[in-house]
Amino acid sequence: MAKTAVLVYSGGLDTTVCIPLLREEYGFEQVVTVTVDVGQPREDIADAEERARLLGTEHYTVDARAEFARDYCVPAVKANADYQGYPLSTAIARPLIALKAVEIAQQLPRVDAFVHGCTGKGNDQFRLEFIMRTLMPHVPIIAPMRERNLTRSEEIEYARARGIPIHQSTDKIWSIDENLWGRSIEGGLLEDPNYVPPEEIYRWTRNPQDAPNTPQMLTIEFEQGTPMALDGQRMEPLALIQTLNEMAGMHGVGRIDMMEDRMIGLKVRENYECPAAIVLITAHRALEALVCARDELRFKAQADRAWAELAYAGLWLDPFKESLEAFINKVQERVTGTVTLRLFKGSAAVVARTSPWALYDEALASFDTHDFNQSEMSGAVKAHGLPARLYYQLKQRRGER
Ligand code: ARG
C-alpha cells in the first residue's frame, strides 16, 4: 500500500505547493486532498478541484455548510461570539475543517500523516492540529510551510518550475479567508495599521455611504437562542445566514477594522466583513437583555467571553467549553422571541423586541400608574450606601486629628 498523506487543501498557493513537496521531499506516494466547503467562494472550490486533478491527487470536496451553520454558527450566536470585536469567523470553521479531514482519513486503507499549510505565525496551526491530534493521536502531523519557512516568492518560483498554474490576479495581494460567518482580509498594505483600507478589499458589504437611502426593517425570530425565521419566513440556519449576509451587506453592515492579539502574542491588523454575524449577535443580545435577570446577564457576559477565548484557540473539545455551554444553553431556554432591527448606512440598530419570557412589567416600569407604592421605598433608600457613608465620616474624623 502506498505511503499516504492527507492534506487539508484550500487550493491556494501554500497548500498547492505542499503537493509536489510531499512527493519530492517527504517521500509520499499518495497525496489525498480534502477541501471542506464552509461557504467560501464557488471559484475557490472549483480551483481546488481543478488543481487537485492537474496534480493527480485523490481529491475529496466535502460540503459542510449546513453543519457549519447549525453546529458552529448557531452556538456562536448563543454565546454572542466576540473576541476583541471579532465575531470569530475563521476561528470557528477550523475545527470543522479538521474534523472533515479526519473523517476522510478514517475511511482510507492507510494514513501516514496529516498535512496542513499553516505558517508558524498564525492561529490556524493550533486549531487544526488540536482536532487531528485529539481524534487520531497516532497519525503524525506535517506542516511544510512552517518547517521550511518559505517566502511567498520562493513558493511562486517553486510552483512555476513545476508548471503549477498560479493566479496572479490583483486579489492575491490580500490574504483572504472566507466562510459563511465572515470574510477576513489581511496582509499587503493592510499590515500597516495606519493605512486606510481601500474600497477594493470589500466583497460582501457596500460602502455605507453608497448604501440605500431608505432604511430596511427586519425581524428575526429566535427559539431558545436559535434564529428560526427572517421577516416571518422560517429558514434553516444556512439559508438564514446566507440571506442575512446579502441583506445586511447591501446596507453596509458588518465592516470591522481592528487590532487583534493572536494566540502567540503577536498583534495583527485585521479587517473583516461579517454582516449576518453582526446582525444576529446584536439581535440575540437584545433578546437576552429582555429575558435575563441582571446578575444572570453579567455572569453570561463572563461565560461568553470565556467561550470566545476557547473558540479563538480552537479548543472545541475542551471540558471547560462543555461546562460553559451547559450554562449558556440553560439560559437559552428562555431566549425566545422576536427582535426588529433597522438596517441603514452601515448600522443595524435594534428598534423593537418582544418575548413571552420578558422579565418586564410595563405597569411597574411606567411613570403613569399607581401599581407601585413609591412611599414604601424611603427605607431602602436610607440604607443605600451605608458603608460609604461610614467611610466618609471616618475620613472626616481622621482629618480633624
Ligand atoms: N485572525 C483571524 C483568526 O485568526 C482570521 C485570519 C484569517 N486569515 C487570513 N489569511 N485572512 O481567526
mmCIF file of C-alpha atoms and ligand atoms in Angstrom:
data_model
loop_
_atom_site.group_PDB
_atom_site.id
_atom_site.type_symbol
_atom_site.label_atom_id
_atom_site.label_comp_id
_atom_site.label_asym_id
_atom_site.label_seq_id
_atom_site.Cartn_x
_atom_site.Cartn_y
_atom_site.Cartn_z
ATOM 1 C CA MET A 1 0.000 0.000 0.000
ATOM 2 C CA ALA A 2 1.260 3.448 -0.918
ATOM 3 C CA LYS A 3 2.622 5.793 1.742
ATOM 4 C CA THR A 4 -0.251 8.264 2.098
ATOM 5 C CA ALA A 5 -0.603 11.864 3.260
ATOM 6 C CA VAL A 6 -3.957 13.541 3.916
ATOM 7 C CA LEU A 7 -3.662 17.230 3.046
ATOM 8 C CA VAL A 8 -6.174 19.829 4.217
ATOM 9 C CA TYR A 9 -6.445 21.601 0.904
ATOM 10 C CA SER A 10 -7.755 25.112 0.220
ATOM 11 C CA GLY A 11 -6.473 25.267 -3.349
ATOM 12 C CA GLY A 12 -4.396 28.353 -2.539
ATOM 13 C CA LEU A 13 -0.689 28.790 -3.120
ATOM 14 C CA ASP A 14 0.583 27.390 0.206
ATOM 15 C CA THR A 15 -1.363 24.165 0.153
ATOM 16 C CA THR A 16 -0.837 23.688 -3.592
ATOM 17 C CA VAL A 17 2.933 23.905 -3.158
ATOM 18 C CA CYS A 18 2.604 21.244 -0.462
ATOM 19 C CA ILE A 19 1.552 18.627 -3.035
ATOM 20 C CA PRO A 20 4.836 18.328 -5.013
ATOM 21 C CA LEU A 21 6.793 18.967 -1.809
ATOM 22 C CA LEU A 22 5.170 15.965 -0.148
ATOM 23 C CA ARG A 23 6.113 13.769 -3.073
ATOM 24 C CA GLU A 24 9.614 15.106 -3.704
ATOM 25 C CA GLU A 25 10.854 15.953 -0.232
ATOM 26 C CA TYR A 26 8.784 13.830 2.127
ATOM 27 C CA GLY A 27 8.529 10.629 0.076
ATOM 28 C CA PHE A 28 4.745 10.261 -0.044
ATOM 29 C CA GLU A 29 3.497 8.157 -2.955
ATOM 30 C CA GLN A 30 -0.130 9.036 -2.457
ATOM 31 C CA VAL A 31 -1.482 12.508 -1.636
ATOM 32 C CA VAL A 32 -5.129 12.743 -0.635
ATOM 33 C CA THR A 33 -6.522 16.297 -0.767
ATOM 34 C CA VAL A 34 -9.556 17.314 1.270
ATOM 35 C CA THR A 35 -11.321 20.598 0.552
ATOM 36 C CA VAL A 36 -14.052 21.486 3.009
ATOM 37 C CA ASP A 37 -16.785 23.809 1.810
ATOM 38 C CA VAL A 38 -17.753 26.101 4.681
ATOM 39 C CA GLY A 39 -19.110 28.786 2.386
ATOM 40 C CA GLN A 40 -16.022 30.073 0.606
ATOM 41 C CA PRO A 41 -16.467 31.347 -2.969
ATOM 42 C CA ARG A 42 -17.547 28.745 -5.524
ATOM 43 C CA GLU A 43 -14.476 29.580 -7.638
ATOM 44 C CA ASP A 44 -12.151 28.644 -4.782
ATOM 45 C CA ILE A 45 -13.709 25.200 -4.531
ATOM 46 C CA ALA A 46 -13.616 24.753 -8.300
ATOM 47 C CA ASP A 47 -9.973 25.923 -8.414
ATOM 48 C CA ALA A 48 -9.037 23.448 -5.707
ATOM 49 C CA GLU A 49 -10.723 20.628 -7.596
ATOM 50 C CA GLU A 50 -9.049 21.615 -10.855
ATOM 51 C CA ARG A 51 -5.574 21.842 -9.321
ATOM 52 C CA ALA A 52 -6.027 18.568 -7.467
ATOM 53 C CA ARG A 53 -6.931 16.954 -10.785
ATOM 54 C CA LEU A 54 -3.924 18.513 -12.556
ATOM 55 C CA LEU A 55 -1.597 17.369 -9.800
ATOM 56 C CA GLY A 56 -3.115 13.902 -9.681
ATOM 57 C CA THR A 57 -4.208 13.707 -6.057
ATOM 58 C CA GLU A 58 -7.068 11.612 -4.719
ATOM 59 C CA HIS A 59 -9.430 14.512 -4.068
ATOM 60 C CA TYR A 60 -12.457 14.960 -1.838
ATOM 61 C CA THR A 61 -14.688 18.021 -1.592
ATOM 62 C CA VAL A 62 -16.903 17.920 1.480
ATOM 63 C CA ASP A 63 -19.924 20.217 1.621
ATOM 64 C CA ALA A 64 -20.054 21.086 5.323
ATOM 65 C CA ARG A 65 -22.066 24.313 5.005
ATOM 66 C CA ALA A 66 -25.277 23.175 6.676
ATOM 67 C CA GLU A 67 -23.348 21.542 9.512
ATOM 68 C CA PHE A 68 -21.182 24.637 9.915
ATOM 69 C CA ALA A 69 -24.250 26.868 10.132
ATOM 70 C CA ARG A 70 -26.126 24.617 12.549
ATOM 71 C CA ASP A 71 -23.398 23.319 14.843
ATOM 72 C CA TYR A 72 -20.853 26.145 14.770
ATOM 73 C CA CYS A 73 -22.506 29.452 13.801
ATOM 74 C CA VAL A 74 -25.650 28.911 15.906
ATOM 75 C CA PRO A 75 -23.642 28.124 19.082
ATOM 76 C CA ALA A 76 -21.627 31.270 18.302
ATOM 77 C CA VAL A 77 -24.879 33.267 18.342
ATOM 78 C CA LYS A 78 -25.896 31.718 21.666
ATOM 79 C CA ALA A 79 -22.537 32.741 23.134
ATOM 80 C CA ASN A 80 -22.671 36.205 21.488
ATOM 81 C CA ALA A 81 -19.304 35.255 19.965
ATOM 82 C CA ASP A 82 -16.851 38.091 20.248
ATOM 83 C CA TYR A 83 -13.078 38.084 20.564
ATOM 84 C CA GLN A 84 -11.831 41.660 20.884
ATOM 85 C CA GLY A 85 -14.566 42.791 18.487
ATOM 86 C CA TYR A 86 -14.156 39.882 16.016
ATOM 87 C CA PRO A 87 -17.173 37.548 15.691
ATOM 88 C CA LEU A 88 -14.809 34.561 15.220
ATOM 89 C CA SER A 89 -15.483 33.574 11.628
ATOM 90 C CA THR A 90 -12.220 31.873 10.615
ATOM 91 C CA ALA A 91 -11.692 30.520 14.108
ATOM 92 C CA ILE A 92 -14.912 28.517 14.353
ATOM 93 C CA ALA A 93 -14.539 26.971 10.884
ATOM 94 C CA ARG A 94 -11.109 25.415 11.516
ATOM 95 C CA PRO A 95 -12.212 22.649 13.893
ATOM 96 C CA LEU A 96 -14.869 21.527 11.413
ATOM 97 C CA ILE A 97 -12.379 21.548 8.526
ATOM 98 C CA ALA A 98 -10.008 19.380 10.571
ATOM 99 C CA LEU A 99 -12.883 17.110 11.592
ATOM 100 C CA LYS A 100 -13.852 16.504 7.964
ATOM 101 C CA ALA A 101 -10.232 15.682 7.049
ATOM 102 C CA VAL A 102 -10.195 13.209 9.941
ATOM 103 C CA GLU A 103 -13.443 11.627 8.732
ATOM 104 C CA ILE A 104 -11.918 11.099 5.276
ATOM 105 C CA ALA A 105 -8.716 9.726 6.811
ATOM 106 C CA GLN A 106 -10.715 7.221 8.837
ATOM 107 C CA GLN A 107 -12.097 5.734 5.600
ATOM 108 C CA LEU A 108 -8.705 5.280 3.939
ATOM 109 C CA PRO A 109 -6.831 1.974 3.987
ATOM 110 C CA ARG A 110 -3.637 3.703 5.086
ATOM 111 C CA VAL A 111 -2.746 7.138 6.520
ATOM 112 C CA ASP A 112 0.835 8.057 7.364
ATOM 113 C CA ALA A 113 0.406 11.757 8.041
ATOM 114 C CA PHE A 114 -1.904 14.724 8.178
ATOM 115 C CA VAL A 115 -0.586 17.771 6.372
ATOM 116 C CA HIS A 116 -1.684 21.408 6.578
ATOM 117 C CA GLY A 117 -0.401 24.605 5.019
ATOM 118 C CA CYS A 118 -0.369 26.824 8.109
ATOM 119 C CA THR A 119 2.599 29.005 8.883
ATOM 120 C CA GLY A 120 4.205 29.258 12.296
ATOM 121 C CA LYS A 121 2.862 32.738 12.992
ATOM 122 C CA GLY A 122 -0.862 32.197 12.910
ATOM 123 C CA ASN A 123 -3.655 30.689 14.944
ATOM 124 C CA ASP A 124 -4.750 28.024 12.493
ATOM 125 C CA GLN A 125 -1.864 25.651 13.249
ATOM 126 C CA PHE A 126 -3.173 25.352 16.819
ATOM 127 C CA ARG A 127 -6.792 24.916 15.785
ATOM 128 C CA LEU A 128 -6.280 22.278 13.083
ATOM 129 C CA GLU A 129 -3.679 20.230 14.881
ATOM 130 C CA PHE A 130 -5.651 20.127 18.114
ATOM 131 C CA ILE A 131 -8.566 18.363 16.419
ATOM 132 C CA MET A 132 -6.378 15.990 14.382
ATOM 133 C CA ARG A 133 -4.246 15.069 17.388
ATOM 134 C CA THR A 134 -7.283 14.558 19.599
ATOM 135 C CA LEU A 135 -9.196 12.377 17.173
ATOM 136 C CA MET A 136 -6.308 10.424 15.586
ATOM 137 C CA PRO A 137 -3.463 10.718 18.100
ATOM 138 C CA HIS A 138 -1.207 8.220 16.361
ATOM 139 C CA VAL A 139 -1.069 9.981 12.998
ATOM 140 C CA PRO A 140 1.894 12.377 12.701
ATOM 141 C CA ILE A 141 1.217 15.910 11.504
ATOM 142 C CA ILE A 142 3.408 17.718 8.990
ATOM 143 C CA ALA A 143 3.369 21.472 8.352
ATOM 144 C CA PRO A 144 5.712 22.056 5.403
ATOM 145 C CA MET A 145 5.209 25.827 5.315
ATOM 146 C CA ARG A 146 6.111 26.148 8.979
ATOM 147 C CA GLU A 147 9.065 23.756 8.678
ATOM 148 C CA ARG A 148 10.582 25.284 5.568
ATOM 149 C CA ASN A 149 9.939 28.943 6.263
ATOM 150 C CA LEU A 150 9.360 29.604 2.556
ATOM 151 C CA THR A 151 8.663 33.137 1.361
ATOM 152 C CA ARG A 152 5.821 33.854 -0.975
ATOM 153 C CA SER A 153 8.127 34.482 -3.939
ATOM 154 C CA GLU A 154 10.031 31.242 -3.280
ATOM 155 C CA GLU A 155 6.711 29.415 -3.333
ATOM 156 C CA ILE A 156 5.657 31.051 -6.590
ATOM 157 C CA GLU A 157 9.003 30.132 -8.144
ATOM 158 C CA TYR A 158 8.737 26.536 -6.890
ATOM 159 C CA ALA A 159 5.217 26.241 -8.309
ATOM 160 C CA ARG A 160 6.180 27.810 -11.643
ATOM 161 C CA ALA A 161 9.133 25.442 -12.054
ATOM 162 C CA ARG A 162 6.667 22.546 -11.787
ATOM 163 C CA GLY A 163 4.135 24.019 -14.174
ATOM 164 C CA ILE A 164 1.537 24.592 -11.470
ATOM 165 C CA PRO A 165 -0.896 27.311 -12.547
ATOM 166 C CA ILE A 166 -0.868 30.230 -10.095
ATOM 167 C CA HIS A 167 -3.348 33.087 -10.430
ATOM 168 C CA GLN A 168 -1.592 36.381 -10.134
ATOM 169 C CA SER A 169 -4.736 38.458 -10.057
ATOM 170 C CA THR A 170 -4.813 41.678 -8.046
ATOM 171 C CA ASP A 171 -6.923 39.840 -5.486
ATOM 172 C CA LYS A 172 -3.909 37.895 -4.367
ATOM 173 C CA ILE A 173 -2.208 40.928 -2.894
ATOM 174 C CA TRP A 174 -4.513 40.388 0.080
ATOM 175 C CA SER A 175 -4.642 37.284 2.172
ATOM 176 C CA ILE A 176 -8.295 36.354 2.370
ATOM 177 C CA ASP A 177 -10.179 33.765 4.341
ATOM 178 C CA GLU A 178 -13.865 33.401 3.753
ATOM 179 C CA ASN A 179 -16.714 31.319 5.134
ATOM 180 C CA LEU A 180 -20.430 31.720 5.850
ATOM 181 C CA TRP A 181 -19.776 33.535 9.116
ATOM 182 C CA GLY A 182 -17.428 36.157 7.712
ATOM 183 C CA ARG A 183 -14.679 37.288 5.439
ATOM 184 C CA SER A 184 -11.206 38.240 6.653
ATOM 185 C CA ILE A 185 -8.772 40.371 4.705
ATOM 186 C CA GLU A 186 -5.183 40.782 5.843
ATOM 187 C CA GLY A 187 -1.675 41.287 4.518
ATOM 188 C CA GLY A 188 -0.138 43.590 1.958
ATOM 189 C CA LEU A 189 -0.506 47.277 2.674
ATOM 190 C CA LEU A 190 -3.071 46.494 5.404
ATOM 191 C CA GLU A 191 -0.200 45.299 7.583
ATOM 192 C CA ASP A 192 0.380 48.967 8.359
ATOM 193 C CA PRO A 193 -2.290 49.721 10.981
ATOM 194 C CA ASN A 194 -2.126 53.347 9.909
ATOM 195 C CA TYR A 195 -3.092 52.539 6.304
ATOM 196 C CA VAL A 196 -6.760 53.236 5.487
ATOM 197 C CA PRO A 197 -8.349 50.152 3.828
ATOM 198 C CA PRO A 198 -9.136 50.742 0.167
ATOM 199 C CA GLU A 199 -12.681 50.040 -1.024
ATOM 200 C CA GLU A 200 -11.452 47.128 -3.185
ATOM 201 C CA ILE A 201 -10.846 44.834 -0.173
ATOM 202 C CA TYR A 202 -14.605 44.514 0.400
ATOM 203 C CA ARG A 203 -16.743 41.969 -1.424
ATOM 204 C CA TRP A 204 -19.748 41.410 0.857
ATOM 205 C CA THR A 205 -20.540 44.903 2.042
ATOM 206 C CA ARG A 206 -21.342 48.133 0.282
ATOM 207 C CA ASN A 207 -19.673 51.275 1.422
ATOM 208 C CA PRO A 208 -22.199 52.690 3.928
ATOM 209 C CA GLN A 209 -22.214 55.983 2.043
ATOM 210 C CA ASP A 210 -23.400 54.185 -1.120
ATOM 211 C CA ALA A 211 -25.940 52.032 0.730
ATOM 212 C CA PRO A 212 -29.666 52.586 0.063
ATOM 213 C CA ASN A 213 -31.027 55.926 1.279
ATOM 214 C CA THR A 214 -34.089 54.262 2.752
ATOM 215 C CA PRO A 215 -33.714 52.116 5.846
ATOM 216 C CA GLN A 216 -34.824 48.499 5.808
ATOM 217 C CA MET A 217 -36.711 46.993 8.738
ATOM 218 C CA LEU A 218 -36.039 43.387 9.542
ATOM 219 C CA THR A 219 -37.431 40.928 12.092
ATOM 220 C CA ILE A 220 -35.632 37.889 13.449
ATOM 221 C CA GLU A 221 -37.432 35.223 15.466
ATOM 222 C CA PHE A 222 -35.458 33.201 17.972
ATOM 223 C CA GLU A 223 -36.457 29.938 19.613
ATOM 224 C CA GLN A 224 -34.298 29.014 22.595
ATOM 225 C CA GLY A 225 -31.464 31.145 21.264
ATOM 226 C CA THR A 226 -31.577 29.755 17.738
ATOM 227 C CA PRO A 227 -32.607 32.126 14.928
ATOM 228 C CA MET A 228 -35.528 30.382 13.212
ATOM 229 C CA ALA A 229 -37.162 32.918 10.918
ATOM 230 C CA LEU A 230 -36.469 36.088 8.994
ATOM 231 C CA ASP A 231 -39.317 38.517 8.330
ATOM 232 C CA GLY A 232 -41.784 35.804 9.318
ATOM 233 C CA GLN A 233 -40.325 33.199 6.996
ATOM 234 C CA ARG A 234 -38.924 30.064 8.628
ATOM 235 C CA MET A 235 -35.454 29.131 7.426
ATOM 236 C CA GLU A 236 -32.688 26.667 8.194
ATOM 237 C CA PRO A 237 -29.598 28.315 9.703
ATOM 238 C CA LEU A 238 -27.653 28.026 6.418
ATOM 239 C CA ALA A 239 -30.270 29.851 4.322
ATOM 240 C CA LEU A 240 -30.912 32.357 7.077
ATOM 241 C CA ILE A 241 -27.229 33.286 7.356
ATOM 242 C CA GLN A 242 -26.796 33.490 3.580
ATOM 243 C CA THR A 243 -29.853 35.733 3.212
ATOM 244 C CA LEU A 244 -28.771 37.973 6.065
ATOM 245 C CA ASN A 245 -25.268 38.352 4.662
ATOM 246 C CA GLU A 246 -26.808 39.755 1.489
ATOM 247 C CA MET A 247 -29.446 41.942 3.131
ATOM 248 C CA ALA A 248 -27.162 43.470 5.722
ATOM 249 C CA GLY A 249 -24.180 43.611 3.379
ATOM 250 C CA MET A 250 -26.210 45.716 0.975
ATOM 251 C CA HIS A 251 -26.723 48.228 3.792
ATOM 252 C CA GLY A 252 -23.016 48.320 4.569
ATOM 253 C CA VAL A 253 -23.382 46.466 7.868
ATOM 254 C CA GLY A 254 -20.557 44.319 9.244
ATOM 255 C CA ARG A 255 -17.271 46.025 8.391
ATOM 256 C CA ILE A 256 -14.685 45.725 11.158
ATOM 257 C CA ASP A 257 -11.195 47.211 11.221
ATOM 258 C CA MET A 258 -9.277 46.222 14.339
ATOM 259 C CA MET A 259 -6.083 45.231 16.070
ATOM 260 C CA GLU A 260 -6.163 41.613 17.181
ATOM 261 C CA ASP A 261 -3.959 39.715 19.623
ATOM 262 C CA ARG A 262 -3.091 36.360 18.109
ATOM 263 C CA MET A 263 -2.533 33.289 20.237
ATOM 264 C CA ILE A 264 1.248 33.527 20.145
ATOM 265 C CA GLY A 265 1.058 37.104 21.415
ATOM 266 C CA LEU A 266 1.541 38.817 18.085
ATOM 267 C CA LYS A 267 -0.632 41.833 17.354
ATOM 268 C CA VAL A 268 -2.090 41.946 13.843
ATOM 269 C CA ARG A 269 -4.246 44.390 11.965
ATOM 270 C CA GLU A 270 -7.417 42.695 10.769
ATOM 271 C CA ASN A 271 -10.267 43.652 8.509
ATOM 272 C CA TYR A 272 -13.495 41.710 8.484
ATOM 273 C CA GLU A 273 -16.867 41.703 6.790
ATOM 274 C CA CYS A 274 -19.410 39.849 8.923
ATOM 275 C CA PRO A 275 -22.905 41.185 8.117
ATOM 276 C CA ALA A 276 -25.004 38.192 9.235
ATOM 277 C CA ALA A 277 -22.895 37.565 12.339
ATOM 278 C CA ILE A 278 -23.175 41.179 13.468
ATOM 279 C CA VAL A 279 -26.944 41.339 12.900
ATOM 280 C CA LEU A 280 -27.663 38.002 14.585
ATOM 281 C CA ILE A 281 -25.478 38.673 17.598
ATOM 282 C CA THR A 282 -26.868 42.204 18.009
ATOM 283 C CA ALA A 283 -30.427 40.838 17.900
ATOM 284 C CA HIS A 284 -29.618 37.934 20.200
ATOM 285 C CA ARG A 285 -28.041 40.220 22.800
ATOM 286 C CA ALA A 286 -31.128 42.442 22.698
ATOM 287 C CA LEU A 287 -33.350 39.457 23.419
ATOM 288 C CA GLU A 288 -31.144 38.288 26.293
ATOM 289 C CA ALA A 289 -31.320 41.809 27.730
ATOM 290 C CA LEU A 290 -35.110 41.460 27.775
ATOM 291 C CA VAL A 291 -35.385 37.995 29.331
ATOM 292 C CA CYS A 292 -32.359 37.615 31.610
ATOM 293 C CA ALA A 293 -32.014 38.793 35.182
ATOM 294 C CA ARG A 294 -29.387 41.474 35.811
ATOM 295 C CA ASP A 295 -26.907 39.202 37.595
ATOM 296 C CA GLU A 296 -27.520 36.495 35.038
ATOM 297 C CA LEU A 297 -26.614 38.915 32.251
ATOM 298 C CA ARG A 298 -23.423 39.935 33.998
ATOM 299 C CA PHE A 299 -22.422 36.330 34.558
ATOM 300 C CA LYS A 300 -23.396 35.394 30.996
ATOM 301 C CA ALA A 301 -21.065 38.102 29.659
ATOM 302 C CA GLN A 302 -18.214 36.411 31.539
ATOM 303 C CA ALA A 303 -19.193 32.977 30.241
ATOM 304 C CA ASP A 304 -19.456 34.366 26.697
ATOM 305 C CA ARG A 305 -16.014 35.845 26.946
ATOM 306 C CA ALA A 306 -14.500 32.594 28.174
ATOM 307 C CA TRP A 307 -16.330 30.764 25.377
ATOM 308 C CA ALA A 308 -14.916 33.192 22.794
ATOM 309 C CA GLU A 309 -11.385 32.679 24.060
ATOM 310 C CA LEU A 310 -11.717 28.903 23.777
ATOM 311 C CA ALA A 311 -13.271 29.214 20.320
ATOM 312 C CA TYR A 312 -10.495 31.560 19.237
ATOM 313 C CA ALA A 313 -7.953 28.977 20.364
ATOM 314 C CA GLY A 314 -9.858 26.251 18.517
ATOM 315 C CA LEU A 315 -10.351 24.237 21.711
ATOM 316 C CA TRP A 316 -13.689 22.930 20.522
ATOM 317 C CA LEU A 317 -13.433 19.759 22.614
ATOM 318 C CA ASP A 318 -12.347 21.355 25.870
ATOM 319 C CA PRO A 319 -14.210 20.257 29.025
ATOM 320 C CA PHE A 320 -14.463 23.927 30.045
ATOM 321 C CA LYS A 321 -16.288 24.644 26.780
ATOM 322 C CA GLU A 322 -18.763 21.867 27.557
ATOM 323 C CA SER A 323 -19.383 23.279 31.027
ATOM 324 C CA LEU A 324 -19.799 26.813 29.724
ATOM 325 C CA GLU A 325 -22.267 25.584 27.127
ATOM 326 C CA ALA A 326 -24.281 23.826 29.819
ATOM 327 C CA PHE A 327 -24.815 27.242 31.397
ATOM 328 C CA ILE A 328 -25.239 29.099 28.113
ATOM 329 C CA ASN A 329 -27.812 26.590 26.855
ATOM 330 C CA LYS A 330 -29.717 26.693 30.132
ATOM 331 C CA VAL A 331 -30.098 30.438 29.680
ATOM 332 C CA GLN A 332 -31.163 29.936 26.046
ATOM 333 C CA GLU A 333 -34.295 28.049 27.195
ATOM 334 C CA ARG A 334 -35.895 31.477 27.666
ATOM 335 C CA VAL A 335 -34.247 33.266 24.731
ATOM 336 C CA THR A 336 -37.369 33.007 22.595
ATOM 337 C CA GLY A 337 -38.964 35.984 20.916
ATOM 338 C CA THR A 338 -38.732 38.451 18.063
ATOM 339 C CA VAL A 339 -36.318 41.302 17.521
ATOM 340 C CA THR A 340 -36.810 44.084 14.988
ATOM 341 C CA LEU A 341 -33.800 45.873 13.561
ATOM 342 C CA ARG A 342 -33.313 48.785 11.225
ATOM 343 C CA LEU A 343 -30.559 48.445 8.643
ATOM 344 C CA PHE A 344 -29.323 51.785 7.466
ATOM 345 C CA LYS A 345 -25.995 53.008 6.079
ATOM 346 C CA GLY A 346 -23.700 50.695 7.981
ATOM 347 C CA SER A 347 -25.735 50.257 11.136
ATOM 348 C CA ALA A 348 -28.018 47.508 12.393
ATOM 349 C CA ALA A 349 -29.973 49.067 15.236
ATOM 350 C CA VAL A 350 -32.417 47.189 17.411
ATOM 351 C CA VAL A 351 -35.696 49.114 17.390
ATOM 352 C CA ALA A 352 -38.135 46.622 18.988
ATOM 353 C CA ARG A 353 -38.136 43.360 20.926
ATOM 354 C CA THR A 354 -40.758 41.035 22.380
ATOM 355 C CA SER A 355 -40.710 37.722 24.242
ATOM 356 C CA PRO A 356 -43.083 35.522 26.235
ATOM 357 C CA TRP A 357 -40.236 35.334 28.782
ATOM 358 C CA ALA A 358 -39.653 39.079 29.136
ATOM 359 C CA LEU A 359 -38.741 39.958 32.731
ATOM 360 C CA TYR A 360 -40.530 43.173 32.243
ATOM 361 C CA ASP A 361 -43.778 44.619 33.518
ATOM 362 C CA GLU A 362 -44.985 47.683 31.715
ATOM 363 C CA ALA A 363 -47.262 48.624 34.610
ATOM 364 C CA LEU A 364 -44.355 48.550 37.052
ATOM 365 C CA ALA A 365 -41.927 50.449 34.866
ATOM 366 C CA SER A 366 -44.444 53.045 33.737
ATOM 367 C CA PHE A 367 -44.455 56.574 35.119
ATOM 368 C CA ASP A 368 -48.187 56.592 34.765
ATOM 369 C CA THR A 369 -49.715 54.137 37.273
ATOM 370 C CA HIS A 370 -50.342 53.622 40.976
ATOM 371 C CA ASP A 371 -49.316 49.925 40.846
ATOM 372 C CA PHE A 372 -46.162 50.650 42.728
ATOM 373 C CA ASN A 373 -46.414 52.347 46.127
ATOM 374 C CA GLN A 374 -43.491 54.722 45.937
ATOM 375 C CA SER A 375 -43.664 55.752 49.600
ATOM 376 C CA GLU A 376 -42.536 52.227 50.566
ATOM 377 C CA MET A 377 -39.135 52.983 49.086
ATOM 378 C CA SER A 378 -37.944 55.500 51.679
ATOM 379 C CA GLY A 379 -36.414 52.839 53.990
ATOM 380 C CA ALA A 380 -34.461 51.145 51.223
ATOM 381 C CA VAL A 381 -33.134 54.484 50.027
ATOM 382 C CA LYS A 382 -31.948 55.329 53.566
ATOM 383 C CA ALA A 383 -29.885 52.136 53.746
ATOM 384 C CA HIS A 384 -28.321 52.807 50.348
ATOM 385 C CA GLY A 385 -24.581 53.429 50.525
ATOM 386 C CA LEU A 386 -24.291 52.777 54.270
ATOM 387 C CA PRO A 387 -20.647 51.602 54.181
ATOM 388 C CA ALA A 388 -19.715 54.583 52.011
ATOM 389 C CA ARG A 389 -21.320 56.977 54.493
ATOM 390 C CA LEU A 390 -19.439 55.364 57.376
ATOM 391 C CA TYR A 391 -16.219 55.650 55.399
ATOM 392 C CA TYR A 392 -16.823 59.308 54.628
ATOM 393 C CA GLN A 393 -17.410 60.086 58.293
ATOM 394 C CA LEU A 394 -14.297 58.159 59.264
ATOM 395 C CA LYS A 395 -12.149 60.111 56.840
ATOM 396 C CA GLN A 396 -13.524 63.400 58.115
ATOM 397 C CA ARG A 397 -12.801 62.466 61.723
ATOM 398 C CA ARG A 398 -9.249 61.374 60.982
ATOM 399 C CA GLY A 399 -8.681 64.561 59.004
ATOM 400 C CA GLU A 400 -9.535 66.599 62.131
ATOM 401 C CA ARG A 401 -6.765 64.956 64.134
HETATM 402 N N1 ARG B 1 -7.179 36.489 12.570
HETATM 403 C C1 ARG B 1 -8.311 35.683 12.298
HETATM 404 C C2 ARG B 1 -8.233 34.400 13.063
HETATM 405 O O1 ARG B 1 -7.170 34.002 13.442
HETATM 406 C C3 ARG B 1 -8.561 35.450 10.819
HETATM 407 C C4 ARG B 1 -7.378 35.033 9.988
HETATM 408 C C5 ARG B 1 -7.808 34.810 8.566
HETATM 409 N N2 ARG B 1 -6.743 34.532 7.671
HETATM 410 C C6 ARG B 1 -6.484 35.245 6.571
HETATM 411 N N3 ARG B 1 -5.480 34.873 5.839
HETATM 412 N N4 ARG B 1 -7.170 36.261 6.213
HETATM 413 O O2 ARG B 1 -9.233 33.782 13.335
#
